[in-house]
Amino acid sequence: MGRALAASLLIVFGTAQAPVALAQSQLPMMGDGAEMTTSAERKLGDRIIRELYRDPDYIDDAVLQEYVQGLFQALVQAAQERGELSPELQERFAWQILLGRDRTVNAFALPGGYFGVHLGLIGVVGTRDELASVLAHELSHVTQRHIARLMAQQGRQTPLMLGAMILGALAAAKNPAAAQAMMVGGQALAVQNQLNFSRDMEREADRVGFGLMQPAGFAPQGFVGMFDKLQQANRINDNGSWPYLRSHPLTTQRIADMHSRIPQGAAAPAPATLEHLMMAARARVLMRPGVDTWRQWVAEPQDAGFSARPLAQRVPAWYAATLAAVQLGNMAAARQSLRGLQADVRGDAAAARQARLLGAELELAAGDAPAALTYLQDSVVAGAEKKAGAPMGRPEMLLRTQALLRTGAAADMAGPLQTWVTSHPGDATAWQLLAQAWQQQKQPLRAVRAEAEAQVARYDYAAAVDRFKAGQDLARRGGAAADHIEASIIDTRLRAVQSLLKEQAAER
Ligand SMILES: [Zn+2]
């Protein structure tokens, strides 16, 4: 499988305003206390995220989202237990990962506890420990309030300006050539020179992040493995289009620091789990490497000697072959590869679950909802990895709703989805599916409210107000037959969201 280490891990941050020399002389010393308040930082993060949700390159892939967020939650928990994360910060911030479809190897922390992870990064990391090391480093930038200090450094910039700068930096990281063409001379240079945290901040994020690994259940060697990968990318790709590679002190000091922290004679880290290898394969397929590459991956299991390869090579190859065939609309080939995958993951509960989810996805794409449901039955889902009676996972829940919407029985899922969004009100995808389920159950008022809540979850308050008002109209037209409890919920929510909208408009 072609794995281009296209770029280094890039931490996006900066400003297009201050000239370089001035900005550097103003860098605050570590611990000088000047930082943005937590609530201002969260609001800034929400503003940025609202724009990213509108960008089709940011995807809600339930399977990858659950995997990456699961690793991340373990680190957040460890940070809290080690006293790196105050209860106040944990409560105020989002601690949410956004997946970008981008092929570049990149992860970044944003204000307010939001984090971006590119599929390109997931596609190249060899183990969950390596992926966790990047997440731990980024998490520590936030818990150590590095972002708050960088923001405070921007002095009198309004939230609107700060948000625009960060979005500009994100766009520049995605496409350096286009971003440079848009900016004029000195300004482009200023942006590039300000994209990074200070060296001290980087080393602190390494040190604190490293300390989270073991308590969170990861091998600390993941840091070393990841740095080796970045160094390799640095050698291959030092062509000037990635300022981080030229200016960032990754290669010597940071690597030496990490090596010195691994105790002599430490046990070798465990090999990659099959589940991890499947997730990396999924990321590589979903980042759209092109039709020719997909075709190669579909054909790979037919290679001579394929069956003699080790399981750790066969399993991701089967996974990629299946999902690439789905993307190409070749369902016969997809089903054939899935059978190979299922045979190879027998006996590994987590990998077998991923194969079932892939089976459901395949059959949904093929338009065979009943077949999709056979992969998602309670008895099947409640396998060895799940306790009886435990709620189903988010990927199962979403796939099952999609399948039942097709068979006309989505009403079955309204209850579980309603329970889910009560504890996860920011899950826009779940709200959207709940809206469809209510629609199918002939509950148009509830459907409209769920649509409105989906917009609230994306911080698009104007669109939400629009839907709530549509709900009020609907209730009025319904007269005595209307659902009065639902109508009064809509009135209350409309007022709440209108005041959020007002607040949003006031923060310029
Ligand atoms: Zn960093």
Short mmCIF file of C-alpha atoms and ligand atoms in Angstrom, two decimals:
data_model
loop_
_atom_site.label_atom_id
_atom_site.label_comp_id
_atom_site.label_asym_id
_atom_site.label_seq_id
_atom_site.Cartn_x
_atom_site.Cartn_y
_atom_site.Cartn_z
CA MET A 1 0.00 0.00 0.00
CA GLY A 2 1.45 3.39 -0.91
CA ARG A 3 1.97 5.47 2.17
CA ALA A 4 3.29 8.87 1.32
CA LEU A 5 4.55 10.63 4.37
CA ALA A 6 3.44 13.80 2.73
CA ALA A 7 4.18 16.24 5.44
CA SER A 8 5.18 16.71 8.97
CA LEU A 9 2.99 17.02 11.93
CA LEU A 10 2.04 20.63 11.77
CA ILE A 11 0.72 22.70 14.58
CA VAL A 12 -1.37 25.51 13.28
CA PHE A 13 -1.47 28.75 15.08
CA GLY A 14 -0.82 32.33 14.39
CA THR A 15 -1.62 35.78 13.23
CA ALA A 16 -1.36 37.74 10.04
CA GLN A 17 -0.94 41.02 11.84
CA ALA A 18 2.20 41.80 13.77
CA PRO A 19 5.58 42.09 12.05
CA VAL A 20 7.87 39.19 12.96
CA ALA A 21 10.49 40.96 15.04
CA LEU A 22 7.94 42.80 17.13
CA ALA A 23 5.89 39.70 17.77
CA GLN A 24 8.89 37.71 18.93
CA SER A 25 10.01 40.36 21.36
CA GLN A 26 6.53 40.19 22.86
CA LEU A 27 6.52 36.44 23.44
CA PRO A 28 5.47 35.97 27.05
CA MET A 29 7.77 33.98 29.28
CA MET A 30 6.48 30.64 30.51
CA GLY A 31 4.24 31.12 33.50
CA ASP A 32 3.93 34.88 33.30
CA GLY A 33 0.21 34.35 33.82
CA ALA A 34 -1.12 36.43 30.92
CA GLU A 35 -3.78 34.31 29.31
CA MET A 36 -7.25 34.41 27.84
CA THR A 37 -10.07 33.43 30.21
CA THR A 38 -11.52 29.95 29.80
CA SER A 39 -14.94 31.20 28.75
CA ALA A 40 -13.51 33.60 26.17
CA GLU A 41 -11.34 30.79 24.82
CA ARG A 42 -14.29 28.40 24.59
CA LYS A 43 -16.37 31.00 22.74
CA LEU A 44 -13.55 31.56 20.30
CA GLY A 45 -13.32 27.78 19.77
CA ASP A 46 -17.07 27.53 19.13
CA ARG A 47 -16.80 30.30 16.54
CA ILE A 48 -14.02 28.47 14.69
CA ILE A 49 -15.77 25.13 14.89
CA ARG A 50 -18.96 26.61 13.44
CA GLU A 51 -16.99 27.43 10.28
CA LEU A 52 -15.28 24.04 10.18
CA TYR A 53 -18.64 22.22 10.40
CA ARG A 54 -19.60 23.96 7.16
CA ASP A 55 -16.48 22.67 5.45
CA PRO A 56 -17.29 19.37 3.72
CA ASP A 57 -13.71 18.22 4.35
CA TYR A 58 -14.55 17.82 8.02
CA ILE A 59 -16.39 14.54 8.29
CA ASP A 60 -18.40 12.71 10.91
CA ASP A 61 -17.25 9.16 10.24
CA ALA A 62 -18.83 7.29 13.14
CA VAL A 63 -16.27 4.46 13.10
CA LEU A 64 -13.10 6.57 13.03
CA GLN A 65 -14.64 9.17 15.31
CA GLU A 66 -15.35 6.57 17.98
CA TYR A 67 -11.86 5.09 17.67
CA VAL A 68 -9.92 8.37 17.89
CA GLN A 69 -12.21 9.93 20.48
CA GLY A 70 -11.87 6.74 22.57
CA LEU A 71 -8.07 7.05 22.67
CA PHE A 72 -8.41 10.73 23.42
CA GLN A 73 -10.87 10.29 26.29
CA ALA A 74 -8.43 7.96 28.06
CA LEU A 75 -5.82 10.74 27.88
CA VAL A 76 -8.25 13.41 29.13
CA GLN A 77 -9.10 11.12 32.04
CA ALA A 78 -5.41 10.58 32.82
CA ALA A 79 -4.77 14.33 32.67
CA GLN A 80 -7.52 14.90 35.17
CA GLU A 81 -6.24 12.18 37.51
CA ARG A 82 -2.71 13.55 37.35
CA GLY A 83 -3.90 17.06 38.16
CA GLU A 84 -2.92 18.46 34.74
CA LEU A 85 -6.53 19.27 33.98
CA SER A 86 -8.57 21.25 36.48
CA PRO A 87 -12.24 20.34 37.00
CA GLU A 88 -13.10 23.86 35.81
CA LEU A 89 -11.29 23.46 32.52
CA GLN A 90 -12.68 19.97 32.02
CA GLU A 91 -16.21 21.29 32.52
CA ARG A 92 -15.83 24.38 30.35
CA PHE A 93 -14.07 22.96 27.31
CA ALA A 94 -15.38 20.74 24.53
CA TRP A 95 -12.65 17.99 24.44
CA GLN A 96 -13.82 17.11 21.00
CA ILE A 97 -11.95 15.82 17.99
CA LEU A 98 -12.83 16.81 14.46
CA LEU A 99 -11.71 14.59 11.62
CA GLY A 100 -10.44 16.24 8.46
CA ARG A 101 -10.46 14.29 5.22
CA ASP A 102 -7.11 15.83 4.34
CA ARG A 103 -4.23 13.57 3.21
CA THR A 104 -1.57 15.60 4.98
CA VAL A 105 -0.11 14.27 8.20
CA ASN A 106 -1.46 16.79 10.62
CA ALA A 107 -3.05 17.31 14.00
CA PHE A 108 -3.71 20.54 15.82
CA ALA A 109 -5.21 22.01 18.93
CA LEU A 110 -7.73 24.82 18.67
CA PRO A 111 -9.03 27.16 21.36
CA GLY A 112 -11.70 25.81 23.69
CA GLY A 113 -10.67 22.17 23.77
CA TYR A 114 -11.28 21.35 20.11
CA PHE A 115 -8.75 19.28 18.19
CA GLY A 116 -8.32 18.54 14.53
CA VAL A 117 -6.93 15.24 13.27
CA HIS A 118 -6.36 14.64 9.57
CA LEU A 119 -7.07 11.23 8.08
CA GLY A 120 -3.52 11.45 6.69
CA LEU A 121 -2.19 11.15 10.23
CA ILE A 122 -4.41 8.17 11.12
CA GLY A 123 -3.34 6.52 7.87
CA VAL A 124 0.38 6.61 8.69
CA VAL A 125 0.54 5.87 12.41
CA GLY A 126 1.68 2.32 13.00
CA THR A 127 0.09 1.74 16.40
CA ARG A 128 -2.54 3.22 18.67
CA ASP A 129 0.33 4.30 20.93
CA GLU A 130 1.78 6.50 18.17
CA LEU A 131 -1.59 8.09 17.52
CA ALA A 132 -2.08 8.58 21.27
CA SER A 133 1.31 10.32 21.53
CA VAL A 134 0.18 13.01 19.08
CA LEU A 135 -3.14 13.43 20.88
CA ALA A 136 -1.37 13.60 24.26
CA HIS A 137 0.97 16.32 22.99
CA GLU A 138 -1.91 18.37 21.57
CA LEU A 139 -4.02 17.85 24.67
CA SER A 140 -1.17 19.17 26.80
CA HIS A 141 -0.96 22.39 24.77
CA VAL A 142 -4.51 23.03 25.95
CA THR A 143 -4.19 21.85 29.57
CA GLN A 144 -1.00 23.94 29.97
CA ARG A 145 -2.95 26.91 28.62
CA HIS A 146 -0.48 27.53 25.81
CA ILE A 147 -3.28 28.55 23.48
CA ALA A 148 -4.70 30.95 26.04
CA ARG A 149 -1.26 32.58 26.30
CA LEU A 150 -0.83 32.83 22.52
CA MET A 151 -4.27 34.40 22.28
CA ALA A 152 -3.59 36.89 25.07
CA GLN A 153 -0.41 37.84 23.19
CA GLN A 154 -2.55 39.07 20.31
CA GLY A 155 -3.51 42.01 22.50
CA ARG A 156 -6.44 43.97 21.19
CA GLN A 157 -7.51 41.57 18.45
CA THR A 158 -11.27 41.01 18.54
CA PRO A 159 -12.63 37.44 18.67
CA LEU A 160 -13.78 37.93 15.10
CA MET A 161 -10.22 38.75 13.99
CA LEU A 162 -8.69 35.94 16.02
CA GLY A 163 -11.15 33.46 14.56
CA ALA A 164 -10.42 34.66 11.04
CA MET A 165 -6.67 34.38 11.60
CA ILE A 166 -6.88 30.83 12.86
CA LEU A 167 -9.16 29.79 10.02
CA GLY A 168 -6.71 31.44 7.64
CA ALA A 169 -3.84 29.52 9.19
CA LEU A 170 -5.79 26.26 8.83
CA ALA A 171 -6.46 27.00 5.17
CA ALA A 172 -2.79 27.87 4.67
CA ALA A 173 -1.72 24.56 6.22
CA LYS A 174 -4.04 22.67 3.89
CA ASN A 175 -2.83 24.39 0.78
CA PRO A 176 0.34 26.41 1.27
CA ALA A 177 0.62 27.48 -2.37
CA ALA A 178 -2.90 28.90 -2.58
CA ALA A 179 -2.59 30.59 0.78
CA GLN A 180 0.65 32.26 -0.22
CA ALA A 181 -0.83 33.45 -3.47
CA MET A 182 -3.61 35.12 -1.52
CA MET A 183 -1.34 36.94 0.85
CA VAL A 184 1.08 39.69 -0.02
CA GLY A 185 4.81 39.54 0.61
CA GLY A 186 5.71 40.36 4.16
CA GLN A 187 2.38 39.28 5.55
CA ALA A 188 2.79 35.73 4.28
CA LEU A 189 6.18 35.59 5.98
CA ALA A 190 4.72 36.91 9.21
CA VAL A 191 2.06 34.20 9.17
CA GLN A 192 4.64 31.48 8.57
CA ASN A 193 6.89 32.69 11.34
CA GLN A 194 4.03 32.84 13.81
CA LEU A 195 2.47 29.47 13.12
CA ASN A 196 4.21 27.72 15.96
CA PHE A 197 4.11 27.51 19.68
CA SER A 198 7.40 28.52 21.31
CA ARG A 199 10.11 25.88 21.73
CA ASP A 200 9.54 25.86 25.46
CA MET A 201 5.85 25.24 24.89
CA GLU A 202 6.64 22.35 22.55
CA ARG A 203 8.95 20.73 25.04
CA GLU A 204 6.45 21.21 27.83
CA ALA A 205 3.70 19.61 25.71
CA ASP A 206 6.05 16.67 25.04
CA ARG A 207 6.91 16.26 28.72
CA VAL A 208 3.34 16.56 30.02
CA GLY A 209 1.92 14.49 27.16
CA PHE A 210 4.51 11.76 27.72
CA GLY A 211 3.46 11.58 31.36
CA LEU A 212 -0.14 10.83 30.32
CA MET A 213 0.71 7.81 28.17
CA GLN A 214 1.22 5.06 30.72
CA PRO A 215 -1.64 6.13 33.04
CA ALA A 216 -3.98 6.26 30.03
CA GLY A 217 -3.02 2.72 29.04
CA PHE A 218 -0.60 3.47 26.19
CA ALA A 219 3.03 2.51 25.67
CA PRO A 220 5.18 5.65 26.12
CA GLN A 221 7.37 4.39 23.26
CA GLY A 222 4.59 5.65 21.00
CA PHE A 223 6.27 9.05 21.27
CA VAL A 224 9.56 7.71 19.98
CA GLY A 225 7.90 5.83 17.14
CA MET A 226 6.03 8.95 16.09
CA PHE A 227 9.10 11.17 16.23
CA ASP A 228 11.01 8.66 14.10
CA LYS A 229 8.23 8.89 11.52
CA LEU A 230 8.33 12.69 11.53
CA GLN A 231 12.07 12.71 11.20
CA GLN A 232 11.82 10.39 8.23
CA ALA A 233 9.24 12.69 6.65
CA ASN A 234 11.52 15.61 7.36
CA ARG A 235 14.33 13.98 5.37
CA ILE A 236 12.09 13.10 2.44
CA ASN A 237 10.13 16.27 2.26
CA ASP A 238 12.19 19.25 3.34
CA ASN A 239 11.23 21.28 0.30
CA GLY A 240 10.26 24.52 1.94
CA SER A 241 6.52 24.22 1.52
CA TRP A 242 6.15 23.26 5.19
CA PRO A 243 7.66 25.95 7.37
CA TYR A 244 7.19 23.78 10.43
CA LEU A 245 9.74 21.32 9.03
CA ARG A 246 12.38 24.00 8.55
CA SER A 247 11.92 25.98 11.71
CA HIS A 248 10.75 23.48 14.24
CA PRO A 249 13.30 22.02 16.64
CA LEU A 250 11.89 18.52 16.36
CA THR A 251 14.92 16.73 15.09
CA THR A 252 17.46 16.91 17.90
CA GLN A 253 16.43 18.16 21.29
CA ARG A 254 12.87 16.85 21.35
CA ILE A 255 13.84 13.41 20.08
CA ALA A 256 16.71 13.18 22.56
CA ASP A 257 14.36 14.21 25.38
CA MET A 258 11.89 11.48 24.49
CA HIS A 259 14.53 8.78 24.13
CA SER A 260 15.96 9.70 27.52
CA ARG A 261 12.56 9.33 29.16
CA ILE A 262 12.13 5.70 28.10
CA PRO A 263 13.66 3.66 30.93
CA GLN A 264 16.56 1.39 30.08
CA GLY A 265 15.36 -2.14 29.39
CA ALA A 266 11.71 -1.07 29.06
CA ALA A 267 9.59 -3.79 27.51
CA ALA A 268 9.06 -3.43 23.79
CA PRO A 269 5.63 -1.97 23.01
CA ALA A 270 2.93 -4.40 21.93
CA PRO A 271 2.48 -4.80 18.18
CA ALA A 272 -0.39 -2.95 16.55
CA THR A 273 -3.83 -4.33 17.30
CA LEU A 274 -5.80 -5.64 14.33
CA GLU A 275 -8.42 -3.00 15.09
CA HIS A 276 -5.81 -0.25 14.78
CA LEU A 277 -4.59 -1.63 11.46
CA MET A 278 -8.19 -1.66 10.21
CA MET A 279 -8.75 1.94 11.31
CA ALA A 280 -5.58 3.10 9.57
CA ALA A 281 -6.71 1.28 6.42
CA ARG A 282 -10.12 2.95 6.68
CA ALA A 283 -8.49 6.38 6.93
CA ARG A 284 -6.35 5.68 3.85
CA VAL A 285 -9.41 4.70 1.79
CA LEU A 286 -11.57 7.60 3.00
CA MET A 287 -8.95 10.24 2.25
CA ARG A 288 -9.68 9.58 -1.42
CA PRO A 289 -6.33 8.62 -2.86
CA GLY A 290 -7.87 8.30 -6.34
CA VAL A 291 -9.69 5.65 -8.33
CA ASP A 292 -6.51 3.92 -9.51
CA THR A 293 -5.27 3.44 -5.97
CA TRP A 294 -8.65 2.14 -4.87
CA ARG A 295 -8.54 -0.38 -7.75
CA GLN A 296 -5.07 -1.52 -6.69
CA TRP A 297 -6.29 -2.08 -3.17
CA VAL A 298 -9.35 -4.02 -4.39
CA ALA A 299 -7.03 -6.30 -6.38
CA GLU A 300 -4.38 -6.73 -3.68
CA PRO A 301 -5.84 -9.85 -2.01
CA GLN A 302 -5.53 -11.63 -5.39
CA ASP A 303 -1.74 -11.19 -5.33
CA ALA A 304 0.28 -14.39 -5.43
CA GLY A 305 1.34 -15.32 -1.94
CA PHE A 306 -1.27 -13.11 -0.25
CA SER A 307 -2.56 -15.95 1.92
CA ALA A 308 0.97 -16.61 3.20
CA ARG A 309 1.36 -13.05 4.49
CA PRO A 310 1.05 -12.44 8.23
CA LEU A 311 -2.34 -11.57 9.67
CA ALA A 312 -1.17 -8.01 10.42
CA GLN A 313 -0.79 -7.47 6.67
CA ARG A 314 -3.78 -9.45 5.45
CA VAL A 315 -6.36 -7.85 7.76
CA PRO A 316 -5.80 -4.19 6.74
CA ALA A 317 -5.49 -5.29 3.10
CA TRP A 318 -8.86 -7.08 3.25
CA TYR A 319 -10.38 -4.05 4.98
CA ALA A 320 -9.03 -1.62 2.40
CA ALA A 321 -10.09 -3.93 -0.44
CA THR A 322 -13.66 -4.12 0.91
CA LEU A 323 -14.08 -0.40 1.58
CA ALA A 324 -12.37 0.64 -1.66
CA ALA A 325 -14.71 -1.69 -3.60
CA VAL A 326 -17.68 -0.03 -1.84
CA GLN A 327 -16.35 3.38 -2.92
CA LEU A 328 -16.08 2.10 -6.48
CA GLY A 329 -19.61 0.67 -6.35
CA ASN A 330 -18.32 -2.87 -6.92
CA MET A 331 -20.43 -4.65 -4.33
CA ALA A 332 -19.62 -8.17 -5.49
CA ALA A 333 -15.90 -7.57 -4.95
CA ALA A 334 -16.65 -5.87 -1.64
CA ARG A 335 -18.64 -8.86 -0.37
CA GLN A 336 -15.90 -11.25 -1.43
CA SER A 337 -13.21 -9.27 0.42
CA LEU A 338 -15.43 -8.96 3.47
CA ARG A 339 -15.66 -12.76 3.64
CA GLY A 340 -11.86 -12.93 3.62
CA LEU A 341 -11.73 -10.30 6.35
CA GLN A 342 -14.29 -12.09 8.51
CA ALA A 343 -12.36 -15.33 8.31
CA ASP A 344 -9.15 -13.60 9.40
CA VAL A 345 -10.57 -11.65 12.35
CA ARG A 346 -12.39 -14.56 13.98
CA GLY A 347 -11.19 -14.76 17.56
CA ASP A 348 -10.42 -11.04 17.91
CA ALA A 349 -13.56 -9.42 19.32
CA ALA A 350 -12.71 -5.79 18.54
CA ALA A 351 -11.61 -6.62 14.98
CA ALA A 352 -14.65 -8.84 14.42
CA ARG A 353 -16.88 -5.96 15.48
CA GLN A 354 -15.19 -3.67 12.95
CA ALA A 355 -15.76 -6.30 10.26
CA ARG A 356 -19.48 -6.41 11.14
CA LEU A 357 -19.75 -2.61 10.99
CA LEU A 358 -18.05 -2.70 7.62
CA GLY A 359 -20.52 -5.37 6.50
CA ALA A 360 -23.46 -3.18 7.53
CA GLU A 361 -21.93 -0.19 5.75
CA LEU A 362 -21.40 -2.26 2.61
CA GLU A 363 -24.98 -3.56 2.51
CA LEU A 364 -26.39 -0.09 3.15
CA ALA A 365 -24.35 1.22 0.23
CA ALA A 366 -25.62 -1.70 -1.85
CA GLY A 367 -29.20 -0.75 -0.96
CA ASP A 368 -29.89 -3.98 0.94
CA ALA A 369 -31.11 -2.70 4.30
CA PRO A 370 -32.32 -6.08 5.63
CA ALA A 371 -28.86 -7.54 4.96
CA ALA A 372 -27.29 -4.54 6.76
CA LEU A 373 -29.50 -5.24 9.76
CA THR A 374 -28.27 -8.83 10.02
CA TYR A 375 -24.85 -7.38 10.90
CA LEU A 376 -26.41 -5.14 13.55
CA GLN A 377 -28.80 -7.45 15.41
CA ASP A 378 -28.69 -7.20 19.17
CA SER A 379 -27.55 -10.78 19.51
CA VAL A 380 -24.72 -10.12 17.06
CA VAL A 381 -23.78 -6.72 18.45
CA ALA A 382 -23.77 -8.05 22.01
CA GLY A 383 -20.72 -10.14 21.31
CA ALA A 384 -17.85 -10.86 23.63
CA GLU A 385 -16.81 -7.22 23.68
CA LYS A 386 -20.14 -5.98 24.99
CA LYS A 387 -21.92 -6.61 28.25
CA ALA A 388 -25.49 -7.80 27.89
CA GLY A 389 -27.92 -4.91 28.21
CA ALA A 390 -25.26 -2.28 27.58
CA PRO A 391 -26.36 0.43 25.17
CA MET A 392 -25.20 -0.14 21.62
CA GLY A 393 -22.20 1.77 20.29
CA ARG A 394 -22.69 4.96 18.32
CA PRO A 395 -21.67 3.42 14.97
CA GLU A 396 -24.18 0.57 15.47
CA MET A 397 -26.88 3.03 16.47
CA LEU A 398 -26.38 5.30 13.47
CA LEU A 399 -26.06 2.46 10.94
CA ARG A 400 -29.09 0.72 12.36
CA THR A 401 -31.18 3.88 12.12
CA GLN A 402 -30.12 4.36 8.52
CA ALA A 403 -31.10 0.78 7.69
CA LEU A 404 -34.45 1.01 9.50
CA LEU A 405 -35.24 4.30 7.75
CA ARG A 406 -35.04 2.34 4.51
CA THR A 407 -37.28 -0.46 5.72
CA GLY A 408 -39.81 2.01 7.16
CA ALA A 409 -39.28 0.89 10.75
CA ALA A 410 -37.12 3.74 12.06
CA ALA A 411 -39.66 4.44 14.83
CA ASP A 412 -37.85 1.65 16.73
CA MET A 413 -34.79 3.88 16.94
CA ALA A 414 -36.50 7.08 18.11
CA GLY A 415 -36.24 5.99 21.77
CA PRO A 416 -32.56 5.02 21.76
CA LEU A 417 -31.66 8.14 19.74
CA GLN A 418 -33.64 10.37 22.09
CA THR A 419 -31.78 8.89 25.06
CA TRP A 420 -28.48 9.38 23.26
CA VAL A 421 -28.98 13.05 22.35
CA THR A 422 -30.08 13.80 25.90
CA SER A 423 -26.60 12.85 27.08
CA HIS A 424 -24.84 13.99 23.84
CA PRO A 425 -26.71 17.18 22.82
CA GLY A 426 -23.81 18.22 20.57
CA ASP A 427 -24.22 15.20 18.26
CA ALA A 428 -25.62 16.84 15.13
CA THR A 429 -25.66 13.60 13.13
CA ALA A 430 -27.76 11.84 15.77
CA TRP A 431 -30.21 14.77 15.90
CA GLN A 432 -30.52 14.67 12.12
CA LEU A 433 -31.30 10.95 12.10
CA LEU A 434 -33.73 11.42 14.97
CA ALA A 435 -35.51 14.05 12.86
CA GLN A 436 -35.90 11.50 10.07
CA ALA A 437 -37.11 8.85 12.49
CA TRP A 438 -39.76 11.23 13.87
CA GLN A 439 -40.79 12.14 10.35
CA GLN A 440 -41.28 8.49 9.53
CA GLN A 441 -43.32 8.07 12.70
CA LYS A 442 -45.59 10.95 11.57
CA GLN A 443 -44.38 13.28 14.31
CA PRO A 444 -43.56 16.34 12.18
CA LEU A 445 -43.32 18.74 15.12
CA ARG A 446 -40.73 16.61 16.88
CA ALA A 447 -38.93 16.18 13.58
CA VAL A 448 -38.66 19.94 13.08
CA ARG A 449 -37.38 20.42 16.63
CA ALA A 450 -34.71 17.73 16.12
CA GLU A 451 -33.65 19.49 12.90
CA ALA A 452 -33.36 22.73 14.86
CA GLU A 453 -31.28 21.02 17.55
CA ALA A 454 -28.96 19.64 14.87
CA GLN A 455 -28.28 23.24 13.83
CA VAL A 456 -27.70 24.28 17.45
CA ALA A 457 -25.19 21.43 17.74
CA ARG A 458 -23.28 22.97 14.81
CA TYR A 459 -23.48 26.43 16.46
CA ASP A 460 -25.54 27.68 13.53
CA TYR A 461 -28.03 29.57 15.66
CA ALA A 462 -29.58 31.49 12.79
CA ALA A 463 -30.53 28.26 11.00
CA ALA A 464 -31.81 26.83 14.29
CA VAL A 465 -34.05 29.85 14.92
CA ASP A 466 -35.42 29.35 11.44
CA ARG A 467 -36.36 25.73 12.15
CA PHE A 468 -37.85 26.52 15.58
CA LYS A 469 -40.04 29.18 13.96
CA ALA A 470 -41.12 26.65 11.34
CA GLY A 471 -42.06 24.44 14.28
CA GLN A 472 -44.19 27.21 15.80
CA ASP A 473 -46.01 27.67 12.48
CA LEU A 474 -46.62 23.96 12.28
CA ALA A 475 -47.99 23.88 15.83
CA ARG A 476 -50.33 26.80 15.09
CA ARG A 477 -51.67 25.15 11.95
CA GLY A 478 -52.16 21.91 13.87
CA GLY A 479 -54.63 23.69 16.19
CA ALA A 480 -56.16 21.47 18.85
CA ALA A 481 -54.53 18.39 17.33
CA ALA A 482 -51.04 19.78 17.92
CA ASP A 483 -48.68 18.27 20.46
CA HIS A 484 -48.85 21.00 23.12
CA ILE A 485 -45.96 19.77 25.21
CA GLU A 486 -43.70 19.69 22.16
CA ALA A 487 -44.97 23.14 21.09
CA SER A 488 -44.08 24.64 24.46
CA ILE A 489 -40.61 23.05 24.35
CA ILE A 490 -40.15 24.71 20.97
CA ASP A 491 -41.18 28.12 22.38
CA THR A 492 -38.70 27.80 25.22
CA ARG A 493 -35.87 26.61 23.00
CA LEU A 494 -36.53 29.35 20.45
CA ARG A 495 -36.15 32.04 23.13
CA ALA A 496 -32.95 30.45 24.43
CA VAL A 497 -31.38 30.15 20.99
CA GLN A 498 -32.47 33.66 20.01
CA SER A 499 -30.56 35.04 22.96
CA LEU A 500 -27.50 32.94 21.99
CA LEU A 501 -27.77 34.39 18.50
CA LYS A 502 -27.88 37.91 19.90
CA GLU A 503 -24.84 37.20 22.05
CA GLN A 504 -22.99 35.78 19.04
CA ALA A 505 -23.76 38.87 16.96
CA ALA A 506 -22.51 41.13 19.80
CA GLU A 507 -19.05 39.49 19.99
CA ARG A 508 -17.28 41.12 17.13
ZN ZN B 1 3.13 21.18 19.80
#
